[in-house]
Short mmCIF file of C-alpha atoms and ligand atoms in Angstrom, two decimals:
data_model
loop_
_atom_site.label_atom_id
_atom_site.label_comp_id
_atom_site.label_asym_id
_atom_site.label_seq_id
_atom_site.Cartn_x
_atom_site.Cartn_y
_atom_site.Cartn_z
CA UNK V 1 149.98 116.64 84.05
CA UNK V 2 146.38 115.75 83.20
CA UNK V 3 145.57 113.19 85.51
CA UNK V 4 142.31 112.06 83.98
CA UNK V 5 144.00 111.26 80.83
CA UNK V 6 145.52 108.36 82.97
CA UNK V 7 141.68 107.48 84.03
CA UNK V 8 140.47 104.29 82.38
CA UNK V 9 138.98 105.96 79.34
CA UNK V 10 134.68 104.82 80.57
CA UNK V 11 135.51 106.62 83.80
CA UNK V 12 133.33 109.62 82.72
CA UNK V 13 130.28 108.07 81.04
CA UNK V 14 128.36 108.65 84.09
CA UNK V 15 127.99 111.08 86.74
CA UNK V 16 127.87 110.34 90.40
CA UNK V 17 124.65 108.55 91.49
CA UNK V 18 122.33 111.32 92.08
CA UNK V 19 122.02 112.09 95.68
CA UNK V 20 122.18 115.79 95.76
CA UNK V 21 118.14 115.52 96.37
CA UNK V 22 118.44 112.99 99.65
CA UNK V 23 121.17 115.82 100.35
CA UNK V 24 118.66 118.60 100.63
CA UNK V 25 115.62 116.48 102.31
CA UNK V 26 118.54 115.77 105.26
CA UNK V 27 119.23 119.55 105.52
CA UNK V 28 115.27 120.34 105.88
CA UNK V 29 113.44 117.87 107.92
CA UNK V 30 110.29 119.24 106.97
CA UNK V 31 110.53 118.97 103.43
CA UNK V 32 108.39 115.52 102.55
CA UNK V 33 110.42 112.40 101.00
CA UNK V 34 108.74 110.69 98.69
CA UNK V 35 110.64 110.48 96.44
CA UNK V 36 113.29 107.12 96.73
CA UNK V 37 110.75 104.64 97.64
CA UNK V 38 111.95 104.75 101.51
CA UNK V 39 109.98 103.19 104.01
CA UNK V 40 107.98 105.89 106.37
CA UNK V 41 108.11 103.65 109.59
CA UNK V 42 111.75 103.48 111.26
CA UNK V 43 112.96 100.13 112.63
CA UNK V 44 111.38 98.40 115.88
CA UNK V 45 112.95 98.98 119.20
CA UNK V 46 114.37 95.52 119.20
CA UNK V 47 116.81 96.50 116.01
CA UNK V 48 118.19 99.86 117.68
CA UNK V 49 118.65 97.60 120.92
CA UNK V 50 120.48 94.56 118.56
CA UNK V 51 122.64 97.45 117.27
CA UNK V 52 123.49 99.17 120.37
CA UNK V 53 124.48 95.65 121.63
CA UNK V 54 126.75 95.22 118.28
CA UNK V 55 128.15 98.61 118.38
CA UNK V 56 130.20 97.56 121.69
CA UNK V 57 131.83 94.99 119.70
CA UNK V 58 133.11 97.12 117.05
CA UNK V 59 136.66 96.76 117.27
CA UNK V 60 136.13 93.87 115.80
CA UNK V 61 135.86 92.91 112.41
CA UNK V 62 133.04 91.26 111.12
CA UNK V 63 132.47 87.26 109.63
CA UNK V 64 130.67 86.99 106.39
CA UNK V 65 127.48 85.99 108.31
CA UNK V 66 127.67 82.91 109.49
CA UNK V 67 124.28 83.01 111.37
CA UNK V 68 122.26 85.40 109.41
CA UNK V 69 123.09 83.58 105.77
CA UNK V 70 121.92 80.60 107.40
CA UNK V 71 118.87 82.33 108.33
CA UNK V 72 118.06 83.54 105.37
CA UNK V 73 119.23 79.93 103.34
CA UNK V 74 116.33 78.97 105.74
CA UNK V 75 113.28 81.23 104.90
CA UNK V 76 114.96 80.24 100.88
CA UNK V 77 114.84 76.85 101.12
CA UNK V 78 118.80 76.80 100.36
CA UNK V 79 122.28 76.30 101.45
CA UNK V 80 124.39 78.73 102.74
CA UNK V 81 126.85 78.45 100.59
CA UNK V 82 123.90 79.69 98.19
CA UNK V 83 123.91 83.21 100.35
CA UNK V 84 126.16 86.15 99.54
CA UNK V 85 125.51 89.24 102.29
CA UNK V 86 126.26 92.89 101.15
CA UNK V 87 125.49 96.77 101.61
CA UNK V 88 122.25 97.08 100.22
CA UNK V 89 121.25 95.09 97.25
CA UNK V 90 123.11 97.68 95.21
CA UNK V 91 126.53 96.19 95.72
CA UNK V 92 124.88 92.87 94.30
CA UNK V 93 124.02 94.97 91.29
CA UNK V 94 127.51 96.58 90.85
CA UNK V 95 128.97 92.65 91.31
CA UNK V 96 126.80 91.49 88.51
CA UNK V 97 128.01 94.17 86.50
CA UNK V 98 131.83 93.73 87.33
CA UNK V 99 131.75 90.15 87.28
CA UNK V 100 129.94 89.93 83.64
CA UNK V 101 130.14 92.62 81.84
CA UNK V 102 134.11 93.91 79.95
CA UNK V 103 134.32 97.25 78.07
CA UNK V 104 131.88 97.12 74.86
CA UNK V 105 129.80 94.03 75.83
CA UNK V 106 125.87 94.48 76.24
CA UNK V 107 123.49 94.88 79.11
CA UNK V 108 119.68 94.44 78.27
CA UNK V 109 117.51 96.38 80.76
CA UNK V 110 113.65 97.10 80.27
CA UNK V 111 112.21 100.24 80.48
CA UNK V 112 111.58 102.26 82.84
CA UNK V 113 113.38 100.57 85.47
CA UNK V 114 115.42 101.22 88.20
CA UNK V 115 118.28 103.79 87.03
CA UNK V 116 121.20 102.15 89.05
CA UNK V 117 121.88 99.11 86.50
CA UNK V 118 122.86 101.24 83.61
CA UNK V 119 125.17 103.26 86.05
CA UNK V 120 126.76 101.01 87.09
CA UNK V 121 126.91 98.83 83.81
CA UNK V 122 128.10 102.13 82.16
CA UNK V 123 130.65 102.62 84.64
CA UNK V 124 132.62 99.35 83.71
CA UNK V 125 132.17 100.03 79.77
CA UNK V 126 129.39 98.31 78.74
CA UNK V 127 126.73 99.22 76.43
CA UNK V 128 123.04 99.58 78.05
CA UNK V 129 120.17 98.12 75.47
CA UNK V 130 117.02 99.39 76.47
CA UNK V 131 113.80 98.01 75.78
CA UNK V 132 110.36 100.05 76.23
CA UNK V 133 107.71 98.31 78.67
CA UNK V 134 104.16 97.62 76.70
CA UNK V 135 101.40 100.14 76.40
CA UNK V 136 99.91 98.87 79.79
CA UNK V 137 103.62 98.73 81.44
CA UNK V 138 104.12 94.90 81.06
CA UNK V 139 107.45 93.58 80.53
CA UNK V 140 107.48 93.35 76.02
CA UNK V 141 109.06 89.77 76.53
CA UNK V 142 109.16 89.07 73.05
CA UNK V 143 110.85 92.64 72.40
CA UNK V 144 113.64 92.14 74.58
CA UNK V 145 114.18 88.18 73.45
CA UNK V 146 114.47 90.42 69.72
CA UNK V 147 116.82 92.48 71.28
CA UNK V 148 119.58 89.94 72.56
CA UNK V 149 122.44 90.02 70.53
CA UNK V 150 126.37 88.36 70.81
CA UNK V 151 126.80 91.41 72.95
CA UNK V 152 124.09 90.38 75.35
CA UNK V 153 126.09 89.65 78.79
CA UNK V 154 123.87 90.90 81.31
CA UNK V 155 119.95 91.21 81.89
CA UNK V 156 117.81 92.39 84.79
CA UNK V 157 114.33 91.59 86.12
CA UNK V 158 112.83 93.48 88.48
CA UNK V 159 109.67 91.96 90.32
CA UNK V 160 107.66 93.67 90.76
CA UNK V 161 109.36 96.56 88.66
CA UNK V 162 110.25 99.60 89.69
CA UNK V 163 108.90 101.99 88.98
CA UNK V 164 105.98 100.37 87.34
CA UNK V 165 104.82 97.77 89.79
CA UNK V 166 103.86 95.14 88.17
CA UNK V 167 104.93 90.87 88.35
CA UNK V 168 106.51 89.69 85.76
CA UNK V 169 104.30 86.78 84.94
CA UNK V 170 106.01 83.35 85.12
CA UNK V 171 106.08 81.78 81.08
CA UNK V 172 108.13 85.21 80.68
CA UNK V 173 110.66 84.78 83.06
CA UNK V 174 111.39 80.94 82.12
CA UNK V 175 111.96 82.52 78.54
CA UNK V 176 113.95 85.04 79.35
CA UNK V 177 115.85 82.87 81.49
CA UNK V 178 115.97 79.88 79.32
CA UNK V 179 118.77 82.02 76.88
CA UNK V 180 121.12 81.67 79.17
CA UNK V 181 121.76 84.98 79.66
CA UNK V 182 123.35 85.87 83.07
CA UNK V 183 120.22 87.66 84.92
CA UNK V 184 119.94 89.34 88.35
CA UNK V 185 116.64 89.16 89.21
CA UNK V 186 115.94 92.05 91.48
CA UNK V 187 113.10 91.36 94.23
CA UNK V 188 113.61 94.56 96.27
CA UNK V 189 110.00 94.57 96.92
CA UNK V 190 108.83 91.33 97.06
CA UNK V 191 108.32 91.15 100.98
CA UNK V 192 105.40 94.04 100.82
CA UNK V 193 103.80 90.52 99.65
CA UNK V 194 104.44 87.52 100.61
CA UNK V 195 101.45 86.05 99.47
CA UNK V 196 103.55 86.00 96.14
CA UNK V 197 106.70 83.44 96.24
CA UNK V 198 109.85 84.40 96.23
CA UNK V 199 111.67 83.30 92.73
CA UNK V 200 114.20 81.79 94.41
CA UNK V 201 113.86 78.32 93.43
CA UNK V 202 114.84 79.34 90.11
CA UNK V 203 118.91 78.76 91.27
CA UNK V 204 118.30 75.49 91.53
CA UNK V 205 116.98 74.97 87.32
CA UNK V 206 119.01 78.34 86.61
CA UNK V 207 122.51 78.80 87.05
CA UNK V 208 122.84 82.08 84.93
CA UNK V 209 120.54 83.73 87.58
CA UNK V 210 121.06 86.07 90.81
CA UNK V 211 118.12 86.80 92.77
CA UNK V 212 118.29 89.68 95.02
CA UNK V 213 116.63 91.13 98.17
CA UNK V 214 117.06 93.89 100.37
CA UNK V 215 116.27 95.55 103.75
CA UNK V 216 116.09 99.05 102.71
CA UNK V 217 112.35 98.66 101.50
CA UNK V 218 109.55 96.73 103.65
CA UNK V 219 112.29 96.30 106.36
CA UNK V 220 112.27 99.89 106.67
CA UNK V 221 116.51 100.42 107.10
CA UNK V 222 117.78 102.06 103.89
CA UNK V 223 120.15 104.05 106.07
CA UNK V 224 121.63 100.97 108.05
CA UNK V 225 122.52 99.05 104.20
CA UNK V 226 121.83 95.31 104.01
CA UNK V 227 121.15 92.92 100.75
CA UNK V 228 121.50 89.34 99.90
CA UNK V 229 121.71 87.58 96.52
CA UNK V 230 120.87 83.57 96.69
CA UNK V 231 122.42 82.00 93.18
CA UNK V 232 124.49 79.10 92.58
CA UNK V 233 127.78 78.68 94.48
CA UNK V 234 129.94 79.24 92.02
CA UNK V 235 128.57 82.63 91.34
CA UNK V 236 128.49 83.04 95.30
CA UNK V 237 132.41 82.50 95.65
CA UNK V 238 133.39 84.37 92.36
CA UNK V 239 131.19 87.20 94.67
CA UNK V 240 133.27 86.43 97.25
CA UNK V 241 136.65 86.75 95.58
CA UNK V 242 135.96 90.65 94.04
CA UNK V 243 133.91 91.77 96.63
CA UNK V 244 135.24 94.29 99.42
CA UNK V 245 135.58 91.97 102.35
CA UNK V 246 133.82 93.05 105.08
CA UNK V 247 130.97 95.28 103.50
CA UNK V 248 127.89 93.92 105.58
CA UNK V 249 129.33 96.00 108.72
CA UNK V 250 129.01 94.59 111.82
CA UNK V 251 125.86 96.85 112.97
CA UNK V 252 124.12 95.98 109.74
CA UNK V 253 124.23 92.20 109.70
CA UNK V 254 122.83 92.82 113.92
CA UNK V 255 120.07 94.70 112.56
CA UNK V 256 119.05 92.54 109.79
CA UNK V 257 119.66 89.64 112.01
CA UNK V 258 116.89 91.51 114.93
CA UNK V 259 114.48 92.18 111.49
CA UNK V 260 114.23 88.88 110.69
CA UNK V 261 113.61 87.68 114.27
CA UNK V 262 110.97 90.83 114.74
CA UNK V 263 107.94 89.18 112.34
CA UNK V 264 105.29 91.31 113.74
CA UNK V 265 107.11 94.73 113.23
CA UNK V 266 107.46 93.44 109.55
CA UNK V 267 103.76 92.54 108.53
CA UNK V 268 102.62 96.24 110.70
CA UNK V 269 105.35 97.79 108.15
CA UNK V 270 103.50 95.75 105.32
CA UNK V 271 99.82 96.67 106.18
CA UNK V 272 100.35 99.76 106.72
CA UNK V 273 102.29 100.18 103.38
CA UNK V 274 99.78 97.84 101.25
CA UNK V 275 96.50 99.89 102.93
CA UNK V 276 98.32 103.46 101.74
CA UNK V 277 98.98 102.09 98.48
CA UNK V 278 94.99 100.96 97.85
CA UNK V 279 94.44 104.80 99.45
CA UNK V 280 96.61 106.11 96.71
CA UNK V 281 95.20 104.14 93.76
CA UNK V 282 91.95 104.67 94.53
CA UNK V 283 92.03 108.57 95.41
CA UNK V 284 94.43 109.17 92.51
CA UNK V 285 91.66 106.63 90.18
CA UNK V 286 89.07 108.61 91.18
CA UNK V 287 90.80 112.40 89.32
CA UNK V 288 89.56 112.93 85.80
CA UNK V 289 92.25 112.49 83.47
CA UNK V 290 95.62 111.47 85.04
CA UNK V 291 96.21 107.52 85.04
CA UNK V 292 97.41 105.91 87.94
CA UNK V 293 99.01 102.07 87.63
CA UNK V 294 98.05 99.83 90.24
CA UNK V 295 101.27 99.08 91.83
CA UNK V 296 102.69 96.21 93.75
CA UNK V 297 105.95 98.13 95.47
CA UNK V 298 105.66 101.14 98.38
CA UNK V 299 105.40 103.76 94.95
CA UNK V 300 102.88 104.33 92.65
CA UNK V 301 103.21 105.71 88.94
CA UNK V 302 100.69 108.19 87.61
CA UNK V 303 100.66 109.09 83.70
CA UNK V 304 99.25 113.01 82.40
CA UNK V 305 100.69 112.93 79.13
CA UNK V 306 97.53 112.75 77.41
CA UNK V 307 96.72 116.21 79.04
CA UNK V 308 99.69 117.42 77.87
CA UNK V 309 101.77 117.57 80.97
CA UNK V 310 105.02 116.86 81.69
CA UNK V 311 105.83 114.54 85.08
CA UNK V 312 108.37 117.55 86.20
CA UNK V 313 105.09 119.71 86.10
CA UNK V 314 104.10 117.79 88.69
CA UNK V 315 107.24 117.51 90.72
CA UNK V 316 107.23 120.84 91.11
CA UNK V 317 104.06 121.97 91.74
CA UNK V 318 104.12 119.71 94.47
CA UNK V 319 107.55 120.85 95.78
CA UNK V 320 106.61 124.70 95.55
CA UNK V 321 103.08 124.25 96.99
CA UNK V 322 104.24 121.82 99.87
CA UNK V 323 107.17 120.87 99.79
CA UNK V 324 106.18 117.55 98.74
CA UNK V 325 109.08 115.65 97.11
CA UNK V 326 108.00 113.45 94.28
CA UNK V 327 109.80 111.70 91.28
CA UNK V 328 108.94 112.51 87.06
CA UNK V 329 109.81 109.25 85.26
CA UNK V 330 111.61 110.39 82.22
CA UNK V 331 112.75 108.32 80.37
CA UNK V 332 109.77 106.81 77.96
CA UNK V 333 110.28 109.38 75.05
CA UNK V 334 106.26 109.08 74.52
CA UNK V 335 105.01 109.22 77.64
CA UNK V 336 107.04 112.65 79.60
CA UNK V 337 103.89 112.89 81.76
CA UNK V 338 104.44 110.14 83.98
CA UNK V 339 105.39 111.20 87.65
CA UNK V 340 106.01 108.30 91.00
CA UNK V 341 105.38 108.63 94.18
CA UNK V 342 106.76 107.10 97.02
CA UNK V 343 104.49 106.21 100.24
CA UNK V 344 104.69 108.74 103.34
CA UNK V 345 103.51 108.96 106.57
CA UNK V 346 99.55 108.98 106.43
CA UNK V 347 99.33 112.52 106.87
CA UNK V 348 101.90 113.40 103.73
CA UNK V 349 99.88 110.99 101.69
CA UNK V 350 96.58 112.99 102.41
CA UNK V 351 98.60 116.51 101.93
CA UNK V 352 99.93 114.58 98.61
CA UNK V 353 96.70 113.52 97.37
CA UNK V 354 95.54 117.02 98.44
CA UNK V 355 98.08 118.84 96.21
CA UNK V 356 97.59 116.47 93.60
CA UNK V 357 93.74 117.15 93.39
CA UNK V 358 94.72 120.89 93.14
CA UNK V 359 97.01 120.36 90.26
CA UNK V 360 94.62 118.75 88.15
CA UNK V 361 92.09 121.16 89.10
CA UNK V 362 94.13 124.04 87.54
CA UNK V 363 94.61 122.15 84.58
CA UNK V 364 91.27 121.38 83.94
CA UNK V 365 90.28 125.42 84.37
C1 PLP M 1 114.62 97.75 92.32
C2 PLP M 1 115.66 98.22 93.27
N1 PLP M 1 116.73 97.45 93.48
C3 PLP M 1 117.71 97.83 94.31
C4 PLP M 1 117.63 99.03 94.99
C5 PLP M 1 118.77 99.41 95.84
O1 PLP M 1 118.49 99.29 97.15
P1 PLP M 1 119.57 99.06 98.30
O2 PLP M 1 120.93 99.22 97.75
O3 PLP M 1 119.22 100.10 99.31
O4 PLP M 1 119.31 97.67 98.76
C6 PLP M 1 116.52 99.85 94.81
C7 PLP M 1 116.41 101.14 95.51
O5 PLP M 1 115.54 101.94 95.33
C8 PLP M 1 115.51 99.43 93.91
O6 PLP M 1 114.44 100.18 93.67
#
């Protein structure tokens, strides 16, 4: 017997999230991550102390968060009832997709943007309708408004984007929200700035629309997994009912809990992330030819195509010379030169740069 015949026939339209790369940076601790947007700077002494308190009460299972979701209703200006926890904000995208999207309906993404919501979108049968950022990386607003269709079940805004960094500015969003569409919008890396609000007011006008966050970025604990979505209550309990009970572990909703109470470890995590940012636009500005794109997140994007090379060039240059792992953005058809890089520690950003400088240098010869 075949089993896969008896697989739901979209099973294969994707292959397992790519992790083979984290894989090999575990397995050689001196190879240099830079490549999925981690944050450098491990979490404060007061989270590994709230999780070794946590971990002695781990027979037991956990609530859904009574005290953190209020926490965070707080800092949102909303209810409780308006907070759904999870592991990492990528279980919020993989509930969007399960909750809106049947086999053959439509998911509008733009592009480049983060490659998980066309997994995942894939991986319950829908279509993905892509849509190609502007010349200067914007959002094409009235491209993507073009591109809706019956089909069109799901959209998702990312702000700022990944991997472009840039806001979305506000007229767009209110038209791209104002079509009803069901929308997650995605703030993964809002906190590296909170002089910019939060969009989470928009539930309240909204009630096709998700908004996300997650600790894995300026809070530093990608490996410990904690998200939140804030959106309407009635999109919170349908959450609720085909979620996995119990997916914000014990340990993680303690650590979260400590990261929210630890407000100075956060804005050291965001100066020192914001400062290496302006190092790498301005170093990166200041090499004939390749374009950097001032970016907003803890990654910045850098396009050669106009010297004819291809982002992978880059990626593995960098990897052979150093051991430096970066990430080639692939998939604008017209622009293969464009590479991201995530921050490191201050002395892999100088060693990047470094490398970088060298690269170009050949090129030039
Ligand atoms: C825009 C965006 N959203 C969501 C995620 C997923 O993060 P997590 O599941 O760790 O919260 C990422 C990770 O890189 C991301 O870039």
């Amino acid at each position: 017997m075949d089993v896969t015949e008896l697989f739901v026939p979209w099973y294969d339209r994707i292959k397992p999230y790519k992790t083979d790369d984290i894989a090999m940076a575990w397995q050689n601790q001196d190879f240099h991550r830079m490549f999925v947007n981690e944050n450098p700077v491990g979490p404060s002494e007061k989270i590994v102390e709230a999780v070794a308190n946590a971990v002695r009460l781990g027979n037991r299972y956990p609530d859904n968060g009574v005290r953190i979701r209020k926490k965070i209703a707080e800092m949102h200006g909303a209810d409780p009832d308006n907070v759904y926890i999870g592991n990492g904000s990528s279980e919020i995208i993989e509930l969007m997709c399960r909750l809106f999207l049947a086999p053959g309906d439509e998911i509008l993404l733009p592009n480049p943007i983060f490659s998980l919501y066309e997994l995942r979108a894939l991986n319950v049968g829908a279509n993905v309708v892509s849509v190609d950022v502007t010349p200067d990386m914007q959002y094409d607003t009235d491209a993507m408004l073009a591109a809706i269709t019956p089909k069109t079940k799901l959209m998702v805004l990312c702000n700022p984007n990944n991997p472009t960094g840039i806001f979305i500015p506000d007229e767009d969003i209110k038209r791209l929200l104002g079509t009803g569409i069901p929308t997650l919008f995605d703030e993964a890396y809002l906190e590296y700035h909170p002089d910019h609000e939060s969009k989470d007011y928009l539930i309240k006008e909204f009630p096709n629309v998700v908004v996300s966050h997650t600790f894995s970025k300026a809070y530093g604990m990608a490996g410990i997994r904690f998200g939140y979505a804030l959106a309407d209550e009635t999109i919170i309990q349908a959450f609720r009912k085909i979620q996995i009970p119990w997916s914000a572990s014990l340990l993680s909703i303690a650590a979260a809990e400590a990261a929210l109470d630890d407000t100075d470890g956060l804005r050291k995590k965001i100066e020192y992330n914001n400062a290496q940012m302006r190092y790498f636009y301005d170093e990166l500005s200041g090499i004939t030819g390749p374009k950097p794109y001032f970016s907003y997140g803890n990654y910045i994007i850098v396009d050669a195509t106009d010297l004819g090379v291809k982002g992978q060039d880059v990626v593995d240059y960098l990897f052979d010379k150093k051991k430096i792992m970066i990430k080639a953005v692939k998939t604008l058809k017209d622009r293969p030169g464009i590479f991201r890089i995530s921050v490191g520690t201050a002395e892999e950003n100088r060693e990047c740069m470094e490398a970088i400088r060298a690269f170009f240098a050949t090129r030039k010869g």
